[in-house]
CSV table of C-alpha atoms in Angstrom, one decimal:
chain,number,residue,atom,x,y,z
Q,1,UNK,CA,-11.5,-70.7,-95.8
Q,2,UNK,CA,-12.8,-70.8,-92.2
Q,3,UNK,CA,-16.3,-72.1,-91.7
Q,4,UNK,CA,-19.0,-70.4,-89.7
Q,5,UNK,CA,-22.6,-71.4,-89.4
Q,6,UNK,CA,-25.4,-69.0,-90.2
Q,7,UNK,CA,-29.0,-69.7,-89.2
Q,8,UNK,CA,-32.2,-69.1,-91.0
Q,9,UNK,CA,-33.7,-66.4,-88.9
Q,10,UNK,CA,-37.3,-65.3,-88.2
Q,11,UNK,CA,-38.6,-61.8,-87.9
Q,12,UNK,CA,-39.4,-59.3,-90.7
Q,13,UNK,CA,-40.4,-60.9,-93.9
Q,14,UNK,CA,-37.3,-61.6,-96.0
Q,15,UNK,CA,-37.0,-59.9,-99.3
Q,16,UNK,CA,-35.0,-59.8,-102.5
Q,17,UNK,CA,-34.7,-56.0,-102.0
Q,18,UNK,CA,-31.3,-56.1,-100.4
Q,19,UNK,CA,-29.9,-58.0,-103.4
Q,20,UNK,CA,-31.7,-55.8,-105.9
Q,21,UNK,CA,-30.3,-52.7,-104.3
Q,22,UNK,CA,-26.8,-54.2,-104.1
Q,23,UNK,CA,-26.7,-54.9,-107.8
Q,24,UNK,CA,-29.0,-52.2,-109.2
Q,25,UNK,CA,-26.3,-50.5,-111.3
Q,26,UNK,CA,-24.9,-53.7,-112.6
Q,27,UNK,CA,-28.4,-54.9,-113.4
Q,28,UNK,CA,-29.0,-51.9,-115.5
Q,29,UNK,CA,-26.0,-52.8,-117.6
Q,30,UNK,CA,-27.2,-56.4,-117.8
Q,31,UNK,CA,-30.7,-55.2,-119.0
Q,32,UNK,CA,-28.9,-53.2,-121.7
Q,33,UNK,CA,-27.2,-56.3,-122.9
Q,34,UNK,CA,-30.4,-58.3,-122.8
Q,35,UNK,CA,-32.3,-55.6,-124.8
Q,36,UNK,CA,-29.5,-55.3,-127.4
Q,37,UNK,CA,-29.0,-59.1,-127.9
Q,38,UNK,CA,-32.7,-60.0,-128.2
Q,39,UNK,CA,-33.1,-57.8,-131.2
Q,40,UNK,CA,-33.5,-59.3,-134.7
Q,41,UNK,CA,-34.5,-58.2,-138.2
Q,42,UNK,CA,-37.3,-60.7,-137.8
Q,43,UNK,CA,-39.9,-58.7,-135.7
Q,44,UNK,CA,-41.5,-61.7,-134.1
Q,45,UNK,CA,-38.3,-62.6,-132.3
Q,46,UNK,CA,-37.9,-59.5,-130.1
Q,47,UNK,CA,-41.7,-59.3,-129.8
Q,48,UNK,CA,-42.1,-62.8,-128.4
Q,49,UNK,CA,-38.9,-62.7,-126.3
Q,50,UNK,CA,-39.8,-59.3,-124.9
Q,51,UNK,CA,-43.2,-60.6,-123.8
Q,52,UNK,CA,-41.5,-63.1,-121.4
Q,53,UNK,CA,-38.4,-61.1,-120.5
Q,54,UNK,CA,-40.5,-58.0,-119.6
Q,55,UNK,CA,-43.1,-60.2,-117.8
Q,56,UNK,CA,-42.3,-59.3,-114.3
Q,57,UNK,CA,-39.8,-61.9,-113.4
Q,58,UNK,CA,-37.4,-61.3,-110.5
Q,59,UNK,CA,-34.3,-62.0,-112.6
Q,60,UNK,CA,-33.0,-64.0,-109.6
Q,61,UNK,CA,-30.4,-66.0,-111.5
Q,62,UNK,CA,-28.6,-63.1,-113.1
Q,63,UNK,CA,-28.8,-61.2,-109.9
Q,64,UNK,CA,-27.0,-64.1,-108.2
Q,65,UNK,CA,-24.2,-63.8,-110.7
Q,66,UNK,CA,-23.9,-60.1,-109.9
Q,67,UNK,CA,-24.2,-60.5,-106.1
Q,68,UNK,CA,-21.6,-63.3,-106.0
Q,69,UNK,CA,-19.2,-61.0,-108.0
Q,70,UNK,CA,-19.8,-58.3,-105.4
Q,71,UNK,CA,-19.1,-60.9,-102.6
Q,72,UNK,CA,-15.8,-61.5,-104.2
Q,73,UNK,CA,-15.0,-57.8,-104.7
Q,74,UNK,CA,-14.8,-58.3,-108.5
Q,75,UNK,CA,-14.3,-54.9,-110.1
Q,76,UNK,CA,-14.5,-55.7,-113.8
Q,77,UNK,CA,-17.5,-55.8,-116.2
Q,78,UNK,CA,-17.4,-59.4,-117.6
Q,79,UNK,CA,-20.2,-60.4,-115.3
Q,80,UNK,CA,-22.7,-58.2,-117.2
Q,81,UNK,CA,-22.6,-60.2,-120.3
Q,82,UNK,CA,-22.4,-63.5,-118.4
Q,83,UNK,CA,-25.4,-62.6,-116.3
Q,84,UNK,CA,-27.3,-61.8,-119.5
Q,85,UNK,CA,-26.3,-65.2,-120.8
Q,86,UNK,CA,-27.7,-66.8,-117.7
Q,87,UNK,CA,-31.0,-65.0,-118.1
Q,88,UNK,CA,-31.2,-66.0,-121.8
Q,89,UNK,CA,-30.7,-69.7,-120.8
Q,90,UNK,CA,-33.4,-69.4,-118.2
Q,91,UNK,CA,-35.8,-67.6,-120.6
Q,92,UNK,CA,-35.2,-70.1,-123.3
Q,93,UNK,CA,-36.0,-73.0,-121.0
Q,94,UNK,CA,-39.2,-71.3,-119.9
Q,95,UNK,CA,-40.3,-70.9,-123.5
Q,96,UNK,CA,-39.6,-74.6,-124.1
Q,97,UNK,CA,-41.2,-75.7,-120.8
Q,98,UNK,CA,-44.4,-73.9,-121.5
Q,99,UNK,CA,-44.8,-75.7,-124.8
Q,100,UNK,CA,-44.0,-79.1,-123.3
Q,101,UNK,CA,-46.4,-78.5,-120.4
Q,102,UNK,CA,-49.1,-76.8,-122.4
Q,103,UNK,CA,-49.1,-74.0,-119.9
Q,104,UNK,CA,-51.5,-71.1,-120.3
Q,105,UNK,CA,-50.2,-68.7,-117.7
Q,106,UNK,CA,-46.8,-67.6,-116.4
Q,107,UNK,CA,-46.2,-64.7,-114.0
Q,108,UNK,CA,-49.9,-63.8,-114.3
Q,109,UNK,CA,-49.9,-63.4,-118.1
Q,110,UNK,CA,-50.7,-65.5,-121.0
Q,111,UNK,CA,-47.8,-67.6,-122.1
Q,112,UNK,CA,-46.0,-67.0,-125.4
Q,113,UNK,CA,-47.2,-70.4,-126.8
Q,114,UNK,CA,-50.8,-69.4,-126.2
Q,115,UNK,CA,-50.3,-66.1,-128.0
Q,116,UNK,CA,-47.9,-67.0,-130.8
Q,117,UNK,CA,-48.1,-70.8,-130.9
Q,118,UNK,CA,-45.8,-73.6,-130.0
Q,119,UNK,CA,-43.6,-73.4,-133.1
Q,120,UNK,CA,-42.7,-69.8,-132.6
Q,121,UNK,CA,-42.1,-70.3,-128.9
Q,122,UNK,CA,-39.7,-73.2,-129.5
Q,123,UNK,CA,-37.8,-71.4,-132.2
Q,124,UNK,CA,-37.4,-68.1,-130.3
Q,125,UNK,CA,-36.2,-70.2,-127.3
Q,126,UNK,CA,-33.6,-71.7,-129.7
Q,127,UNK,CA,-32.6,-68.1,-130.7
Q,128,UNK,CA,-32.1,-67.1,-127.1
Q,129,UNK,CA,-30.0,-70.2,-126.4
Q,130,UNK,CA,-27.8,-69.2,-129.3
Q,131,UNK,CA,-27.5,-65.6,-128.1
Q,132,UNK,CA,-26.4,-67.0,-124.7
Q,133,UNK,CA,-23.6,-69.0,-126.3
Q,134,UNK,CA,-22.5,-65.9,-128.3
Q,135,UNK,CA,-22.1,-64.1,-125.0
Q,136,UNK,CA,-20.2,-66.9,-123.4
Q,137,UNK,CA,-17.8,-67.1,-126.4
Q,138,UNK,CA,-17.3,-63.3,-126.3
Q,139,UNK,CA,-16.2,-63.6,-122.7
Q,140,UNK,CA,-13.3,-65.7,-123.8
Q,141,UNK,CA,-13.0,-68.1,-120.8
Q,142,UNK,CA,-13.1,-71.8,-121.7
Q,143,UNK,CA,-13.9,-72.5,-118.0
Q,144,UNK,CA,-16.9,-70.2,-118.0
Q,145,UNK,CA,-18.0,-71.7,-121.3
Q,146,UNK,CA,-17.7,-75.2,-119.9
Q,147,UNK,CA,-19.7,-74.4,-116.7
Q,148,UNK,CA,-22.6,-72.7,-118.5
Q,149,UNK,CA,-22.7,-75.1,-121.5
Q,150,UNK,CA,-22.7,-78.1,-119.1
Q,151,UNK,CA,-25.5,-76.4,-117.1
Q,152,UNK,CA,-27.5,-76.0,-120.3
Q,153,UNK,CA,-27.1,-79.7,-121.1
Q,154,UNK,CA,-28.0,-80.8,-117.6
Q,155,UNK,CA,-31.1,-78.7,-117.6
Q,156,UNK,CA,-32.3,-80.3,-120.9
Q,157,UNK,CA,-31.5,-83.8,-119.4
Q,158,UNK,CA,-33.5,-82.8,-116.3
Q,159,UNK,CA,-36.5,-81.8,-118.4
Q,160,UNK,CA,-36.4,-85.0,-120.4
Q,161,UNK,CA,-36.1,-87.0,-117.1
Q,162,UNK,CA,-39.1,-85.2,-115.7
Q,163,UNK,CA,-41.0,-85.9,-119.0
Q,164,UNK,CA,-40.3,-89.7,-118.7
Q,165,UNK,CA,-41.4,-89.6,-115.0
Q,166,UNK,CA,-44.6,-87.8,-115.8
Q,167,UNK,CA,-47.8,-89.7,-114.8
Q,168,UNK,CA,-45.6,-92.4,-113.0
Q,169,UNK,CA,-46.8,-92.6,-109.4
Q,170,UNK,CA,-43.9,-95.0,-108.6
Q,171,UNK,CA,-41.4,-92.1,-108.9
Q,172,UNK,CA,-39.5,-92.0,-105.7
Q,173,UNK,CA,-37.9,-89.1,-103.7
Q,174,UNK,CA,-34.4,-89.9,-105.0
Q,175,UNK,CA,-35.5,-89.7,-108.6
Q,176,UNK,CA,-37.5,-86.5,-107.9
Q,177,UNK,CA,-34.4,-84.8,-106.3
Q,178,UNK,CA,-32.3,-85.9,-109.3
Q,179,UNK,CA,-34.8,-84.2,-111.6
Q,180,UNK,CA,-35.0,-80.9,-109.8
Q,181,UNK,CA,-31.2,-80.9,-109.2
Q,182,UNK,CA,-30.9,-80.9,-113.0
Q,183,UNK,CA,-33.8,-78.8,-114.3
Q,184,UNK,CA,-33.6,-76.1,-111.6
Q,185,UNK,CA,-30.6,-76.2,-109.4
Q,186,UNK,CA,-28.0,-76.6,-112.1
Q,187,UNK,CA,-28.5,-73.1,-113.5
Q,188,UNK,CA,-28.5,-71.6,-110.0
Q,189,UNK,CA,-25.2,-73.3,-109.3
Q,190,UNK,CA,-23.6,-72.2,-112.5
Q,191,UNK,CA,-24.8,-68.6,-112.2
Q,192,UNK,CA,-23.0,-68.4,-108.9
Q,193,UNK,CA,-19.9,-70.3,-109.7
Q,194,UNK,CA,-18.9,-68.3,-112.8
Q,195,UNK,CA,-18.4,-65.2,-110.6
Q,196,UNK,CA,-15.6,-67.0,-108.8
Q,197,UNK,CA,-14.0,-67.9,-112.2
Q,198,UNK,CA,-14.0,-64.3,-113.5
Q,199,UNK,CA,-12.8,-63.0,-110.1
Q,200,UNK,CA,-9.9,-65.6,-110.3
Q,201,UNK,CA,-10.7,-67.2,-107.0
Q,202,UNK,CA,-9.5,-70.7,-106.0
Q,203,UNK,CA,-11.4,-74.0,-106.6
Q,204,UNK,CA,-12.6,-74.0,-102.9
Q,205,UNK,CA,-14.4,-70.7,-103.4
Q,206,UNK,CA,-15.8,-71.8,-106.8
Q,207,UNK,CA,-17.1,-74.9,-105.1
Q,208,UNK,CA,-18.6,-73.0,-102.2
Q,209,UNK,CA,-20.6,-70.7,-104.5
Q,210,UNK,CA,-21.6,-73.8,-106.6
Q,211,UNK,CA,-22.9,-75.4,-103.4
Q,212,UNK,CA,-24.7,-72.3,-102.3
Q,213,UNK,CA,-26.5,-71.9,-105.7
Q,214,UNK,CA,-27.3,-75.6,-106.0
Q,215,UNK,CA,-28.9,-75.9,-102.6
Q,216,UNK,CA,-30.8,-72.6,-103.1
Q,217,UNK,CA,-32.1,-74.0,-106.4
Q,218,UNK,CA,-33.3,-77.2,-104.8
Q,219,UNK,CA,-35.0,-75.2,-102.0
Q,220,UNK,CA,-36.6,-72.9,-104.5
Q,221,UNK,CA,-38.1,-75.7,-106.5
Q,222,UNK,CA,-39.3,-77.6,-103.4
Q,223,UNK,CA,-41.2,-74.4,-102.4
Q,224,UNK,CA,-42.6,-74.1,-105.9
Q,225,UNK,CA,-43.9,-77.6,-105.8
Q,226,UNK,CA,-45.5,-77.1,-102.5
Q,227,UNK,CA,-47.2,-73.9,-103.3
Q,228,UNK,CA,-48.7,-75.4,-106.5
Q,229,UNK,CA,-51.1,-77.0,-104.1
Q,230,UNK,CA,-51.0,-74.6,-101.1
Q,231,UNK,CA,-51.2,-71.2,-102.7
Q,232,UNK,CA,-53.5,-69.3,-105.1
Q,233,UNK,CA,-53.1,-68.3,-108.8
Q,234,UNK,CA,-52.3,-64.7,-108.0
Q,235,UNK,CA,-49.4,-65.7,-105.7
Q,236,UNK,CA,-48.0,-68.3,-108.1
Q,237,UNK,CA,-48.6,-66.3,-111.3
Q,238,UNK,CA,-49.7,-69.5,-113.1
Q,239,UNK,CA,-52.8,-71.7,-113.2
Q,240,UNK,CA,-53.5,-73.3,-109.8
Q,241,UNK,CA,-53.0,-77.0,-109.8
Q,242,UNK,CA,-51.0,-77.2,-113.0
Q,243,UNK,CA,-48.6,-79.8,-111.7
Q,244,UNK,CA,-51.6,-82.0,-110.5
Q,245,UNK,CA,-53.4,-81.8,-113.9
Q,246,UNK,CA,-50.1,-82.4,-115.8
Q,247,UNK,CA,-49.5,-85.6,-113.8
Q,248,UNK,CA,-46.2,-84.3,-112.4
Q,249,UNK,CA,-45.0,-86.5,-109.5
Q,250,UNK,CA,-43.5,-83.9,-107.1
Q,251,UNK,CA,-42.3,-84.4,-103.6
Q,252,UNK,CA,-45.7,-83.5,-101.9
Q,253,UNK,CA,-47.4,-86.2,-104.0
Q,254,UNK,CA,-44.6,-88.8,-103.4
Q,255,UNK,CA,-45.0,-88.3,-99.6
Q,256,UNK,CA,-48.8,-88.3,-99.6
Q,257,UNK,CA,-48.9,-91.4,-101.8
Q,258,UNK,CA,-46.4,-93.3,-99.5
Q,259,UNK,CA,-48.4,-92.3,-96.4
Q,260,UNK,CA,-51.9,-93.0,-97.8
Q,261,UNK,CA,-54.2,-95.9,-97.2
Q,262,UNK,CA,-55.3,-98.2,-100.0
Q,263,UNK,CA,-58.2,-96.0,-101.0
Q,264,UNK,CA,-56.0,-92.8,-101.0
Q,265,UNK,CA,-53.3,-94.6,-103.0
Q,266,UNK,CA,-55.9,-95.6,-105.6
Q,267,UNK,CA,-57.0,-92.0,-105.9
Q,268,UNK,CA,-53.4,-90.9,-106.5
Q,269,UNK,CA,-52.9,-93.6,-109.1
Q,270,UNK,CA,-56.0,-92.4,-111.0
Q,271,UNK,CA,-55.2,-88.7,-110.6
Q,272,UNK,CA,-51.5,-88.9,-111.8
Q,273,UNK,CA,-52.7,-91.1,-114.7
Q,274,UNK,CA,-54.9,-88.2,-115.8
Q,275,UNK,CA,-58.3,-89.7,-114.8
Q,276,UNK,CA,-59.1,-87.5,-111.8
Q,277,UNK,CA,-58.3,-83.9,-112.7
Q,278,UNK,CA,-61.5,-81.9,-111.9
Q,279,UNK,CA,-61.5,-79.0,-109.4
Q,280,UNK,CA,-63.1,-81.3,-106.9
Q,281,UNK,CA,-60.3,-83.8,-107.4
Q,282,UNK,CA,-57.7,-81.1,-106.9
Q,283,UNK,CA,-59.4,-80.0,-103.7
Q,284,UNK,CA,-59.4,-83.6,-102.5
Q,285,UNK,CA,-55.7,-84.0,-103.5
Q,286,UNK,CA,-54.9,-80.9,-101.5
Q,287,UNK,CA,-56.9,-82.3,-98.5
Q,288,UNK,CA,-54.8,-85.5,-98.6
Q,289,UNK,CA,-51.6,-83.5,-98.9
Q,290,UNK,CA,-52.5,-81.5,-95.8
Q,291,UNK,CA,-53.7,-84.5,-93.8
Q,292,UNK,CA,-50.5,-86.5,-94.5
Q,293,UNK,CA,-48.2,-83.6,-93.6
Q,294,UNK,CA,-46.7,-83.8,-97.1
Q,295,UNK,CA,-46.8,-80.0,-97.7
Q,296,UNK,CA,-45.3,-79.3,-94.3
Q,297,UNK,CA,-42.6,-81.9,-94.8
Q,298,UNK,CA,-41.7,-80.6,-98.3
Q,299,UNK,CA,-41.3,-77.1,-96.8
Q,300,UNK,CA,-39.2,-78.6,-94.0
Q,301,UNK,CA,-36.9,-80.1,-96.6
Q,302,UNK,CA,-36.7,-76.7,-98.4
Q,303,UNK,CA,-35.6,-75.2,-95.1
Q,304,UNK,CA,-32.9,-77.9,-94.8
Q,305,UNK,CA,-31.5,-77.2,-98.3
Q,306,UNK,CA,-31.8,-73.5,-97.6
Q,307,UNK,CA,-29.7,-73.9,-94.5
Q,308,UNK,CA,-27.1,-75.8,-96.5
Q,309,UNK,CA,-27.0,-73.0,-99.0
Q,310,UNK,CA,-26.4,-70.4,-96.2
Q,311,UNK,CA,-23.7,-72.6,-94.6
Q,312,UNK,CA,-21.8,-72.7,-97.9
Q,313,UNK,CA,-21.2,-69.0,-97.5
Q,314,UNK,CA,-19.5,-69.5,-94.1
Q,315,UNK,CA,-16.0,-69.0,-95.3
Q,316,UNK,CA,-16.7,-65.6,-97.0
Q,317,UNK,CA,-16.3,-62.3,-95.2
Q,318,UNK,CA,-19.4,-60.6,-93.9
Q,319,UNK,CA,-20.9,-57.5,-95.4
Q,320,UNK,CA,-23.7,-56.3,-97.6
Q,321,UNK,CA,-23.2,-58.8,-100.3
Q,322,UNK,CA,-23.2,-61.8,-98.0
Q,323,UNK,CA,-26.2,-60.6,-96.1
Q,324,UNK,CA,-28.1,-60.1,-99.3
Q,325,UNK,CA,-27.2,-63.7,-100.5
Q,326,UNK,CA,-28.4,-65.1,-97.1
Q,327,UNK,CA,-31.7,-63.2,-97.3
Q,328,UNK,CA,-32.2,-64.4,-100.9
Q,329,UNK,CA,-32.4,-67.9,-99.5
Q,330,UNK,CA,-34.8,-66.9,-96.8
Q,331,UNK,CA,-36.9,-65.1,-99.4
Q,332,UNK,CA,-37.0,-68.2,-101.6
Q,333,UNK,CA,-38.4,-70.2,-98.6
Q,334,UNK,CA,-40.7,-67.5,-97.2
Q,335,UNK,CA,-42.7,-67.4,-100.5
Q,336,UNK,CA,-44.7,-70.4,-99.2
Q,337,UNK,CA,-45.9,-68.5,-96.1
């Protein structure tokens, strides 16, 4: 492949609309698979799963599978079931995450664990994981199965890693990037890479799409962690300051703590330990983040990873699919502005 560099551009606000339009017909087929496979003779399962699946999510991960398939001129239909498998993995992890975090809001609605309880949420998450593996097995490719099953394991490792780092102010940037590389970026990478497998492309193109997805996933999570402090509940679709109250040591906190004076560092120690969690404390934390430049630098890092994602597409031919994938990166970063 020949490499070419593509720049993050400014201008009209970037959007997922080009990618949504590109894969609209394929996405209808994926939604049919999702609807069919979330059914069960136990009524609570489709009721609870449907609450989250129909909750207004952008379906970015399965759309990436479909868009990468279009980039490679794949003309079959295997990507429909595999994109559904990707969405089931993502949905299952959300159900489990909300239980672990004790979250009350997601995408502007009450979380499933608040409505149906923790036990039901965990078990339906397990059901969706099982459905995703059924779809992988039906595809018949051991390589696809290996990529997606490995991603599922890595995601779980990332969540446990984050749990062990919770309320530990000594978490450093390298550890943080390891966590988000696993819990978020791994599924982005796998969702993109499997398209190259079913399109029977070479290892170089597989790796290029893996690199694209992985860097997009890191950029996406960096922005999420920044806007937990710098945005409002309506924009985020979850309770403002959740990460702060949960004691999650994200990059903005790591940077602000490192740059703070003794008094500010003591505040962060108390806050992350769970002793300073009021609205006033959150406001002060946000003030410290802004003063130290931690939010701005987190977003600068997001732009860096976004540029790496775009550069990974350099060897692919231009066209509607490539343009949509580039704009998806720009959209992920622009959510913060």
